[in-house]
Coordinates of N, CA and C in Angstrom, one line a residue:
F116 N 42.5 -28.9 -20.9 CA 43.0 -27.7 -21.6 C 42.1 -26.5 -21.4
P117 N 42.6 -25.4 -21.0 CA 41.8 -24.2 -20.7 C 40.8 -23.9 -21.8
E118 N 41.2 -24.0 -23.1 CA 40.3 -23.5 -24.1 C 39.1 -24.4 -24.3
M119 N 39.1 -25.6 -23.7 CA 37.9 -26.5 -23.8 C 36.9 -26.1 -22.7
L120 N 37.2 -25.2 -21.8 CA 36.3 -24.9 -20.8 C 35.1 -24.1 -21.3
S121 N 33.9 -24.5 -21.1 CA 32.7 -23.8 -21.6 C 32.2 -22.7 -20.5
N122 N 31.4 -21.8 -21.0 CA 30.8 -20.9 -20.1 C 29.9 -21.6 -19.1
P123 N 30.2 -21.4 -17.8 CA 29.3 -22.2 -16.8 C 27.9 -21.7 -16.8
K124 N 27.0 -22.5 -16.3 CA 25.6 -22.2 -16.2 C 25.3 -22.1 -14.7
L125 N 24.7 -20.9 -14.4 CA 24.3 -20.7 -13.0 C 22.8 -20.9 -12.9
V126 N 22.4 -21.8 -12.0 CA 21.0 -22.2 -11.9 C 20.6 -22.1 -10.4
L127 N 19.4 -21.7 -10.2 CA 18.8 -21.6 -8.8 C 18.1 -23.0 -8.6
V128 N 18.6 -23.7 -7.6 CA 18.1 -25.1 -7.3 C 17.3 -25.1 -6.0
Q129 N 17.4 -24.1 -5.2 CA 16.6 -24.0 -4.0 C 16.2 -22.6 -3.7
G130 N 14.9 -22.3 -3.4 CA 14.5 -21.0 -3.1 C 13.9 -20.3 -4.3
T131 N 13.7 -19.0 -4.2 CA 13.1 -18.2 -5.2 C 13.9 -16.9 -5.4
L132 N 13.7 -16.3 -6.6 CA 14.4 -15.1 -6.9 C 13.9 -13.9 -6.1
N133 N 12.6 -14.0 -5.7 CA 12.1 -13.0 -4.8 C 12.3 -13.5 -3.4
V134 N 13.1 -12.8 -2.6 CA 13.6 -13.4 -1.3 C 13.2 -12.5 -0.2
V135 N 13.0 -13.1 1.0 CA 12.6 -12.4 2.2 C 13.8 -12.6 3.2
M136 N 13.7 -11.8 4.2 CA 14.8 -11.8 5.2 C 15.0 -13.2 5.8
K137 N 16.3 -13.6 6.0 CA 16.7 -14.9 6.5 C 16.3 -16.1 5.7
Q138 N 16.0 -15.9 4.4 CA 15.7 -17.0 3.5 C 17.0 -17.6 3.0
N139 N 17.1 -18.9 2.9 CA 18.2 -19.6 2.3 C 17.9 -19.9 0.8
V140 N 18.9 -19.7 0.0 CA 18.9 -20.1 -1.4 C 20.1 -20.8 -1.8
T141 N 20.0 -21.7 -2.8 CA 21.2 -22.5 -3.2 C 21.3 -22.3 -4.7
L142 N 22.6 -22.0 -5.1 CA 22.9 -21.9 -6.5 C 23.8 -23.0 -7.0
S143 N 23.6 -23.4 -8.2 CA 24.4 -24.5 -8.8 C 25.2 -23.9 -10.0
C144 N 26.5 -24.1 -10.0 CA 27.3 -23.6 -11.1 C 28.1 -24.8 -11.7
L145 N 28.0 -24.9 -13.0 CA 28.7 -26.1 -13.7 C 29.1 -25.7 -15.1
S146 N 30.4 -26.0 -15.4 CA 30.9 -25.8 -16.7 C 31.4 -27.2 -17.2
K147 N 31.0 -27.5 -18.5 CA 31.5 -28.7 -19.1 C 31.6 -28.6 -20.6
P148 N 32.5 -29.3 -21.2 CA 33.5 -30.1 -20.6 C 34.7 -29.2 -20.2
G149 N 35.8 -29.7 -19.7 CA 36.9 -28.9 -19.3 C 37.9 -29.8 -18.6
S150 N 39.1 -29.4 -18.5 CA 40.1 -30.2 -17.8 C 39.9 -30.0 -16.3
L151 N 40.1 -31.1 -15.5 CA 39.9 -31.1 -14.1 C 41.2 -30.9 -13.4
P152 N 41.2 -30.3 -12.2 CA 40.0 -29.8 -11.4 C 39.6 -28.4 -11.9
V153 N 38.4 -28.0 -11.6 CA 37.8 -26.7 -12.0 C 37.5 -25.9 -10.7
R154 N 37.9 -24.7 -10.7 CA 37.6 -23.8 -9.6 C 36.4 -22.9 -9.9
Y155 N 35.4 -23.0 -9.1 CA 34.2 -22.1 -9.3 C 34.2 -21.0 -8.2
T156 N 34.0 -19.8 -8.7 CA 33.9 -18.7 -7.8 C 32.6 -17.9 -8.0
L157 N 31.9 -17.6 -6.9 CA 30.6 -16.9 -7.0 C 30.9 -15.5 -6.7
F158 N 30.3 -14.6 -7.5 CA 30.4 -13.1 -7.3 C 29.1 -12.5 -7.1
K159 N 29.0 -11.5 -6.3 CA 27.9 -10.6 -6.2 C 28.4 -9.3 -6.8
H160 N 27.9 -8.9 -8.0 CA 28.4 -7.8 -8.7 C 29.9 -8.1 -9.0
N161 N 30.9 -7.4 -8.5 CA 32.3 -7.7 -8.7 C 33.0 -8.2 -7.5
Q162 N 32.2 -8.5 -6.4 CA 32.8 -8.9 -5.2 C 32.7 -10.4 -5.0
Q163 N 33.8 -11.0 -4.7 CA 33.8 -12.5 -4.5 C 33.0 -12.8 -3.2
V164 N 32.1 -13.9 -3.3 CA 31.3 -14.3 -2.2 C 31.9 -15.6 -1.7
S165 N 32.2 -16.6 -2.6 CA 32.6 -17.9 -2.2 C 33.3 -18.6 -3.3
A166 N 34.1 -19.6 -3.0 CA 34.8 -20.4 -4.1 C 34.9 -21.8 -3.7
L167 N 34.8 -22.7 -4.7 CA 34.8 -24.2 -4.5 C 35.6 -24.8 -5.6
N168 N 36.3 -25.9 -5.3 CA 37.0 -26.7 -6.3 C 36.3 -28.0 -6.5
R169 N 36.2 -28.4 -7.8 CA 35.6 -29.6 -8.2 C 36.6 -30.5 -9.0
S170 N 36.8 -31.7 -8.5 CA 37.7 -32.6 -9.3 C 36.9 -33.6 -10.2
D171 N 35.6 -33.4 -10.2 CA 34.8 -34.2 -11.1 C 33.8 -33.3 -11.8
L172 N 32.8 -33.9 -12.5 CA 31.9 -33.1 -13.3 C 30.6 -32.8 -12.5
T173 N 30.7 -32.8 -11.2 CA 29.5 -32.4 -10.4 C 29.6 -30.9 -10.2
P174 N 28.4 -30.2 -10.1 CA 28.3 -28.8 -10.0 C 28.8 -28.3 -8.6
A175 N 29.2 -27.1 -8.6 CA 29.5 -26.4 -7.3 C 28.2 -25.8 -6.8
L176 N 27.9 -26.1 -5.5 CA 26.7 -25.7 -4.9 C 27.0 -24.6 -3.9
F177 N 26.4 -23.4 -4.1 CA 26.6 -22.3 -3.1 C 25.3 -22.0 -2.4
T178 N 25.3 -22.1 -1.1 CA 24.1 -21.8 -0.3 C 24.3 -20.4 0.4
L179 N 23.3 -19.6 0.2 CA 23.4 -18.2 0.7 C 22.2 -18.0 1.7
T180 N 22.4 -17.2 2.7 CA 21.4 -16.7 3.5 C 21.2 -15.2 3.3
I181 N 19.9 -14.9 2.9 CA 19.6 -13.5 2.6 C 19.3 -12.8 4.0
G182 N 20.2 -12.1 4.5 CA 20.0 -11.5 5.8 C 19.4 -10.1 5.8
S183 N 19.6 -9.4 4.6 CA 19.0 -8.1 4.5 C 18.9 -7.7 3.0
A184 N 18.4 -6.5 2.7 CA 18.3 -6.1 1.4 C 19.6 -6.0 0.6
S185 N 20.7 -5.8 1.4 CA 22.0 -5.7 0.8 C 22.5 -7.0 0.2
D186 N 21.9 -8.1 0.7 CA 22.3 -9.4 0.1 C 21.6 -9.8 -1.2
A187 N 20.6 -9.0 -1.5 CA 20.0 -9.2 -2.8 C 20.8 -8.5 -3.9
G188 N 20.4 -8.7 -5.2 CA 21.2 -8.2 -6.3 C 21.6 -9.2 -7.3
E189 N 22.5 -8.9 -8.1 CA 22.9 -9.8 -9.2 C 24.1 -10.7 -8.9
Y190 N 24.0 -12.0 -9.2 CA 25.1 -12.9 -8.9 C 25.5 -13.6 -10.2
K191 N 26.8 -13.9 -10.3 CA 27.4 -14.6 -11.4 C 28.4 -15.6 -10.8
C192 N 28.8 -16.6 -11.6 CA 29.9 -17.5 -11.2 C 30.9 -17.5 -12.3
K193 N 32.1 -17.8 -11.9 CA 33.3 -17.9 -12.8 C 33.9 -19.3 -12.7
A194 N 34.2 -19.9 -13.8 CA 34.8 -21.2 -13.8 C 36.2 -21.1 -14.5
E195 N 37.2 -21.7 -13.9 CA 38.5 -21.7 -14.4 C 39.3 -22.9 -14.0
C196 N 40.1 -23.4 -14.8 CA 41.0 -24.5 -14.5 C 42.1 -24.0 -13.6
N197 N 42.5 -24.9 -12.7 CA 43.6 -24.5 -11.7 C 44.9 -24.1 -12.4
N198 N 45.1 -24.6 -13.6 CA 46.4 -24.3 -14.2 C 46.3 -23.1 -15.2
S199 N 45.1 -22.4 -15.1 CA 44.9 -21.3 -16.1 C 44.7 -20.0 -15.3
S200 N 45.1 -18.9 -15.9 CA 45.0 -17.6 -15.3 C 43.7 -16.9 -15.8
S201 N 43.0 -17.5 -16.7 CA 41.8 -16.9 -17.2 C 40.6 -17.9 -16.9
G202 N 39.4 -17.4 -17.0 CA 38.2 -18.2 -16.8 C 37.0 -17.6 -17.6
K203 N 35.9 -18.3 -17.4 CA 34.7 -17.9 -18.1 C 33.6 -17.7 -17.1
Y204 N 32.7 -16.7 -17.5 CA 31.7 -16.3 -16.6 C 30.3 -16.9 -17.1
S205 N 29.5 -17.0 -16.1 CA 28.1 -17.6 -16.3 C 27.1 -16.5 -16.6
N206 N 25.9 -16.9 -16.9 CA 24.8 -16.0 -16.9 C 24.6 -15.4 -15.5
S207 N 23.8 -14.4 -15.4 CA 23.5 -13.8 -14.0 C 22.2 -14.2 -13.5
L208 N 22.0 -14.2 -12.2 CA 20.8 -14.4 -11.5 C 20.6 -13.2 -10.6
K209 N 19.4 -12.6 -10.6 CA 19.2 -11.4 -9.8 C 18.1 -11.7 -8.7
F210 N 18.5 -11.5 -7.5 CA 17.6 -11.7 -6.4 C 17.0 -10.3 -6.0
T211 N 15.7 -10.3 -5.8 CA 15.0 -9.1 -5.3 C 14.5 -9.3 -3.9
F212 N 14.9 -8.4 -3.0 CA 14.5 -8.5 -1.6 C 13.1 -7.9 -1.5
I213 N 12.2 -8.7 -0.9 CA 10.8 -8.2 -0.6 C 10.5 -8.0 0.9
E214 N 9.9 -6.9 1.2 CA 9.7 -6.6 2.6 C 8.2 -6.6 2.8
P215 N 7.7 -7.2 4.0 CA 6.3 -7.2 4.2 C 5.7 -5.8 4.4
I216 N 4.5 -5.7 4.1 CA 3.8 -4.4 4.2 C 3.4 -4.1 5.7
S217 N 3.3 -2.9 6.0 CA 2.7 -2.5 7.3 C 1.2 -2.3 7.2
K218 N 0.5 -2.3 8.3 CA -0.9 -2.1 8.3 C -1.3 -0.8 7.6
P219 N -2.2 -0.9 6.6 CA -2.6 0.3 5.9 C -3.5 1.2 6.7
V220 N -3.5 2.5 6.4 CA -4.3 3.4 7.1 C -5.4 3.9 6.1
L221 N -6.6 3.8 6.5 CA -7.7 4.3 5.7 C -8.2 5.7 6.2
S222 N -8.3 6.7 5.4 CA -8.6 8.0 5.8 C -9.4 8.8 4.7
S223 N -9.9 9.9 5.1 CA -10.7 10.8 4.2 C -10.5 12.3 4.7
P224 N -10.5 13.2 3.8 CA -10.4 14.6 4.2 C -11.5 15.1 5.1
T225 N -12.6 14.4 5.0 CA -13.8 14.8 5.8 C -14.4 13.5 6.5
S226 N -14.9 13.7 7.7 CA -15.5 12.6 8.4 C -17.0 12.7 8.4
Q227 N -17.5 13.9 8.0 CA -18.9 14.2 7.9 C -19.3 14.4 6.4
A228 N -20.5 13.9 6.1 CA -21.0 14.0 4.7 C -22.5 14.2 4.7
K229 N -23.0 14.8 3.7 CA -24.4 15.0 3.5 C -24.9 14.1 2.3
R230 N -26.1 13.7 2.3 CA -26.6 13.0 1.1 C -26.5 13.9 -0.1
G231 N -26.1 13.2 -1.2 CA -25.8 13.9 -2.4 C -24.4 14.5 -2.5
Q232 N -23.5 14.2 -1.6 CA -22.2 14.7 -1.6 C -21.2 13.7 -2.1
N233 N -20.1 14.2 -2.8 CA -19.0 13.4 -3.3 C -17.9 13.4 -2.2
V234 N -17.4 12.2 -1.9 CA -16.3 12.1 -0.9 C -15.2 11.2 -1.4
T235 N -14.0 11.2 -0.8 CA -12.9 10.4 -1.2 C -12.4 9.6 0.0
L236 N -11.9 8.4 -0.3 CA -11.2 7.6 0.6 C -9.8 7.2 0.1
S237 N -8.8 7.3 1.0 CA -7.5 6.9 0.6 C -6.9 5.8 1.5
C238 N -6.2 4.9 0.9 CA -5.6 3.8 1.7 C -4.1 3.8 1.4
F239 N -3.3 3.7 2.5 CA -1.9 3.8 2.3 C -1.1 3.0 3.3
S240 N -0.2 2.2 2.8 CA 0.7 1.4 3.6 C 2.1 2.0 3.6
E241 N 2.6 2.4 4.7 CA 3.9 3.2 4.7 C 5.1 2.4 4.4
N242 N 5.1 1.1 4.8 CA 6.2 0.2 4.6 C 5.8 -1.0 3.7
G243 N 6.8 -1.6 3.0 CA 6.6 -2.7 2.2 C 7.1 -2.6 0.8
S244 N 7.6 -3.7 0.2 CA 8.1 -3.6 -1.1 C 7.1 -3.3 -2.1
L245 N 7.4 -2.5 -3.1 CA 6.5 -2.1 -4.2 C 6.6 -3.2 -5.3
P246 N 5.5 -3.4 -6.1 CA 4.2 -2.7 -6.0 C 3.3 -3.2 -4.9
I247 N 2.4 -2.3 -4.4 CA 1.4 -2.7 -3.4 C 0.1 -2.6 -4.0
T248 N -0.8 -3.6 -3.8 CA -2.1 -3.6 -4.3 C -3.1 -3.4 -3.2
Y249 N -4.1 -2.5 -3.5 CA -5.1 -2.1 -2.5 C -6.5 -2.5 -3.0
L250 N -7.4 -2.8 -2.1 CA -8.8 -3.1 -2.3 C -9.6 -2.4 -1.2
F251 N -10.8 -1.8 -1.7 CA -11.6 -1.1 -0.7 C -12.9 -1.9 -0.5
F252 N -13.4 -1.9 0.7 CA -14.6 -2.6 1.1 C -15.6 -1.7 1.9
K253 N -16.9 -2.0 1.7 CA -17.9 -1.5 2.6 C -18.5 -2.7 3.3
G254 N -18.3 -2.8 4.6 CA -18.7 -4.1 5.2 C -17.8 -5.2 4.7
T255 N -18.4 -6.2 4.1 CA -17.7 -7.3 3.5 C -17.7 -7.2 2.0
Q256 N -18.3 -6.2 1.4 CA -18.5 -6.1 0.0 C -17.4 -5.2 -0.7
N257 N -16.8 -5.8 -1.7 CA -15.7 -5.1 -2.4 C -16.4 -4.0 -3.2
I258 N -15.9 -2.7 -3.1 CA -16.5 -1.6 -3.8 C -15.6 -0.9 -4.8
S259 N -14.5 -1.6 -5.1 CA -13.5 -1.0 -6.1 C -12.7 -2.1 -6.8
P260 N -12.3 -1.8 -8.0 CA -11.3 -2.8 -8.6 C -9.9 -2.7 -7.9
R261 N -9.1 -3.6 -8.1 CA -7.7 -3.6 -7.5 C -7.0 -2.4 -8.0
K262 N -6.3 -1.7 -7.1 CA -5.5 -0.6 -7.4 C -4.0 -0.9 -7.1
T263 N -3.2 -1.2 -8.1 CA -1.8 -1.5 -7.8 C -0.9 -0.3 -8.0
M264 N -0.2 0.1 -6.9 CA 0.6 1.3 -6.8 C 2.1 0.9 -7.0
H265 N 2.7 1.5 -8.0 CA 4.1 1.2 -8.2 C 5.0 2.3 -7.6
K266 N 4.4 3.3 -7.0 CA 5.1 4.4 -6.3 C 4.6 4.4 -4.9
R267 N 5.3 5.0 -4.0 CA 5.0 5.1 -2.6 C 3.9 6.2 -2.4
E268 N 2.7 5.9 -2.8 CA 1.6 6.8 -2.7 C 0.3 6.1 -2.4
A269 N -0.7 6.8 -1.9 CA -2.0 6.2 -1.5 C -2.8 5.9 -2.7
A270 N -3.6 4.8 -2.5 CA -4.7 4.5 -3.5 C -5.9 5.3 -3.1
V271 N -6.6 5.9 -4.0 CA -7.7 6.8 -3.7 C -9.0 6.3 -4.6
I272 N -10.1 6.3 -3.9 CA -11.4 6.1 -4.6 C -12.3 7.2 -4.3
F273 N -13.3 7.4 -5.2 CA -14.3 8.5 -5.0 C -15.7 7.8 -4.8
L274 N -16.4 8.4 -3.9 CA -17.7 7.8 -3.5 C -18.8 8.9 -3.6
F275 N -20.0 8.5 -3.9 CA -21.1 9.4 -3.9 C -22.1 8.9 -2.8
I276 N -22.3 9.8 -1.8 CA -23.2 9.5 -0.7 C -24.6 9.7 -1.2
N277 N -25.3 8.7 -1.4 CA -26.7 8.8 -2.0 C -27.8 8.5 -1.0
S278 N -27.5 7.7 0.0 CA -28.5 7.4 1.0 C -27.9 7.1 2.3
L279 N -28.7 6.8 3.3 CA -28.2 6.5 4.6 C -27.4 5.3 4.7
S280 N -27.7 4.3 3.8 CA -26.9 3.1 3.7 C -25.5 3.3 3.3
D281 N -25.2 4.4 2.7 CA -23.8 4.7 2.4 C -22.9 5.2 3.5
F282 N -23.6 5.3 4.7 CA -22.8 5.7 5.9 C -22.4 4.6 6.7
G283 N -22.1 3.4 6.1 CA -21.7 2.2 6.8 C -20.2 2.3 7.1
T284 N -19.6 1.1 7.5 CA -18.2 1.0 7.8 C -17.4 0.6 6.6
Y285 N -16.3 1.3 6.4 CA -15.4 1.1 5.3 C -14.1 0.6 5.8
K286 N -13.4 -0.3 5.0 CA -12.1 -0.8 5.2 C -11.4 -0.9 3.9
C287 N -10.0 -1.1 4.0 CA -9.3 -1.5 2.8 C -8.3 -2.5 3.2
K288 N -7.8 -3.2 2.2 CA -6.7 -4.2 2.5 C -5.6 -4.0 1.5
A289 N -4.4 -4.4 1.9 CA -3.2 -4.2 1.1 C -2.3 -5.5 1.1
Y290 N -1.7 -5.7 0.0 CA -0.8 -6.9 -0.1 C 0.3 -6.6 -1.2
N291 N 1.4 -7.3 -1.1 CA 2.4 -7.2 -2.1 C 2.9 -8.7 -2.4
S292 N 4.1 -8.8 -2.9 CA 4.6 -10.1 -3.3 C 5.1 -11.0 -2.1
F293 N 5.2 -10.4 -1.0 CA 5.6 -11.1 0.2 C 4.5 -12.1 0.5
P294 N 4.9 -13.4 0.7 CA 3.8 -14.5 0.9 C 3.0 -14.3 2.2
N295 N 1.7 -14.6 2.0 CA 0.8 -14.7 3.2 C 0.9 -13.4 4.1
N296 N 0.8 -12.2 3.4 CA 1.0 -11.0 4.2 C -0.1 -10.0 3.9
T297 N -1.3 -10.4 3.6 CA -2.4 -9.4 3.4 C -2.8 -8.8 4.8
K298 N -2.9 -7.5 4.7 CA -3.2 -6.8 6.0 C -4.4 -5.8 5.7
Y299 N -5.3 -5.7 6.8 CA -6.5 -4.8 6.7 C -6.3 -3.6 7.5
S300 N -6.9 -2.5 7.0 CA -6.8 -1.2 7.7 C -7.7 -1.1 8.9
N301 N -7.7 0.1 9.5 CA -8.7 0.5 10.5 C -10.0 0.7 9.8
A302 N -11.1 0.7 10.6 CA -12.4 0.9 10.1 C -12.6 2.4 10.0
F303 N -13.4 2.9 9.0 CA -13.7 4.3 8.8 C -15.2 4.5 8.6
N304 N -15.8 5.4 9.3 CA -17.2 5.7 9.1 C -17.4 7.2 8.8
F305 N -18.3 7.4 7.9 CA -18.8 8.8 7.7 C -20.0 9.0 8.6
T306 N -20.0 10.2 9.2 CA -21.2 10.6 10.0 C -22.0 11.6 9.2
L307 N -23.3 11.6 9.4 CA -24.3 12.4 8.7 C -24.2 13.9 9.2
A308 N -23.8 14.8 8.3 CA -23.7 16.2 8.7 C -25.1 16.7 8.9
E309 N -25.3 17.7 9.8 CA -26.6 18.2 10.1 C -27.1 19.0 8.9
E310 N -28.3 18.6 8.5 CA -28.9 19.2 7.3 C -30.0 20.2 7.7
R311 N -29.8 21.5 7.3 CA -30.8 22.5 7.7 C -31.8 22.6 6.6
S312 N -33.1 22.7 7.1 CA -34.2 22.8 6.1 C -34.2 24.2 5.5
H313 N -34.7 24.3 4.2 CA -34.7 25.6 3.6 C -35.8 26.4 4.2
S314 N -36.8 25.8 4.9 CA -37.9 26.6 5.5 C -37.5 27.1 6.9
Q315 N -36.3 26.7 7.4 CA -35.9 27.1 8.8 C -35.7 28.6 8.9
P316 N -35.0 29.2 8.0 CA -34.8 30.7 8.1 C -36.1 31.4 8.0
L317 N -37.0 30.9 7.2 CA -38.3 31.6 7.1 C -39.1 31.5 8.4
I318 N -39.1 30.4 9.1 CA -39.8 30.2 10.3 C -39.1 31.1 11.4
I319 N -37.8 31.2 11.4 CA -37.1 32.1 12.3 C -37.6 33.6 12.1
S320 N -37.6 34.0 10.8 CA -38.0 35.4 10.5 C -39.4 35.7 10.9
L321 N -40.3 34.7 10.7 CA -41.7 35.0 11.1 C -41.8 35.0 12.6
G322 N -41.1 34.2 13.3 CA -41.1 34.3 14.7 C -40.6 35.6 15.3
L323 N -39.6 36.2 14.6 CA -39.1 37.5 15.1 C -40.1 38.6 14.8
I324 N -40.8 38.5 13.7 CA -41.8 39.5 13.3 C -42.9 39.5 14.3
L325 N -43.4 38.3 14.7 CA -44.5 38.1 15.6 C -44.0 38.7 17.0
L326 N -42.8 38.4 17.4 CA -42.3 38.9 18.7 C -42.3 40.4 18.7
L327 N -41.9 41.0 17.6 CA -41.8 42.5 17.5 C -43.2 43.1 17.6
L328 N -44.2 42.4 16.9 CA -45.6 42.9 17.0 C -46.1 42.8 18.4
I329 N -45.8 41.8 19.1 CA -46.3 41.7 20.5 C -45.7 42.8 21.4
I330 N -44.3 43.0 21.2 CA -43.7 44.1 21.9 C -44.3 45.4 21.6
G331 N -44.6 45.6 20.3 CA -45.1 46.9 19.9 C -46.5 47.1 20.5
L332 N -47.3 46.1 20.5 CA -48.7 46.2 21.1 C -48.5 46.5 22.6
A333 N -47.6 45.9 23.3 CA -47.4 46.1 24.7 C -47.0 47.5 25.0
L334 N -46.2 48.1 24.1 CA -45.7 49.5 24.3 C -46.9 50.5 23.9
A335 N -47.8 50.1 23.1 CA -48.8 51.0 22.7 C -50.0 51.1 23.7
V336 N -50.1 50.1 24.6 CA -51.2 50.1 25.5 C -51.2 51.4 26.4
P337 N -50.1 51.8 27.0 CA -50.1 53.0 27.9 C -50.4 54.3 27.1
F338 N -50.1 54.3 25.9 CA -50.2 55.6 25.1 C -51.6 55.7 24.4
F339 N -52.2 54.6 24.0 CA -53.4 54.7 23.2 C -54.6 54.1 23.9
V340 N -54.4 52.9 24.4 CA -55.6 52.2 24.9 C -56.1 52.8 26.2
I341 N -55.1 53.1 27.1 CA -55.6 53.6 28.5 C -56.2 55.0 28.3
P342 N -55.6 56.0 27.6 CA -56.3 57.3 27.4 C -57.7 57.1 26.7
M343 N -57.8 56.3 25.8 CA -59.1 56.1 25.1 C -60.1 55.5 26.1
Y344 N -59.7 54.6 27.0 CA -60.6 54.1 28.0 C -61.1 55.1 29.0
K345 N -60.1 56.0 29.4 CA -60.5 57.1 30.4 C -61.4 58.1 29.7
A346 N -61.2 58.4 28.4 CA -62.0 59.4 27.8 C -63.4 58.9 27.6
S347 N -63.6 57.6 27.6 CA -65.0 57.1 27.4 C -65.7 57.0 28.7
E348 N -65.1 57.3 29.9 CA -65.8 57.2 31.2 C -66.6 58.5 31.5

């Protein structure tokens, strides 16, 4: 009797709700009790995907291959007796398509720095499903807490260049929920900007004054020294 048919239960029996390209998943749909046979129909949103008839109380198994992001989304199944024009719907299961990240790029507005200067480093992976988590390193040492970005934007850290040891090699790594897909960035190095001494302008000024004195003395010889020498003869 159609009125005895219960709402079916849709269960994921193989795979995960976070899916990658070309991943297979299997869904089980079962309604009990109810008059037999029962027709089970799987829907993605309102579009029919597949249908199976069951003449016993075994579940209908639907195997899907996630070929692209368009195959993700919300699925439901419908159970109905063959002699009924109505049916009952199950709970929904939502698949989320996850894309692997691309190699992150580590950059800074400046490649030269002085001791005592504040600088920034940014790490950005152009492709990959959000959220993306970033970590920054100097050599093999982690220099920042995890930065999880829920928008398509770079993670940024601020550094204080305090000594020559701060001019080492920096890298960052990025990962998301895609399995086994951690990727490291290019290496980035700050170079030491030329530091002028405060005494350098003074030395240059003194040198110019001395040069002018020498030129002045050289010009004075024909006018003062030579006449005085002749007058003394």
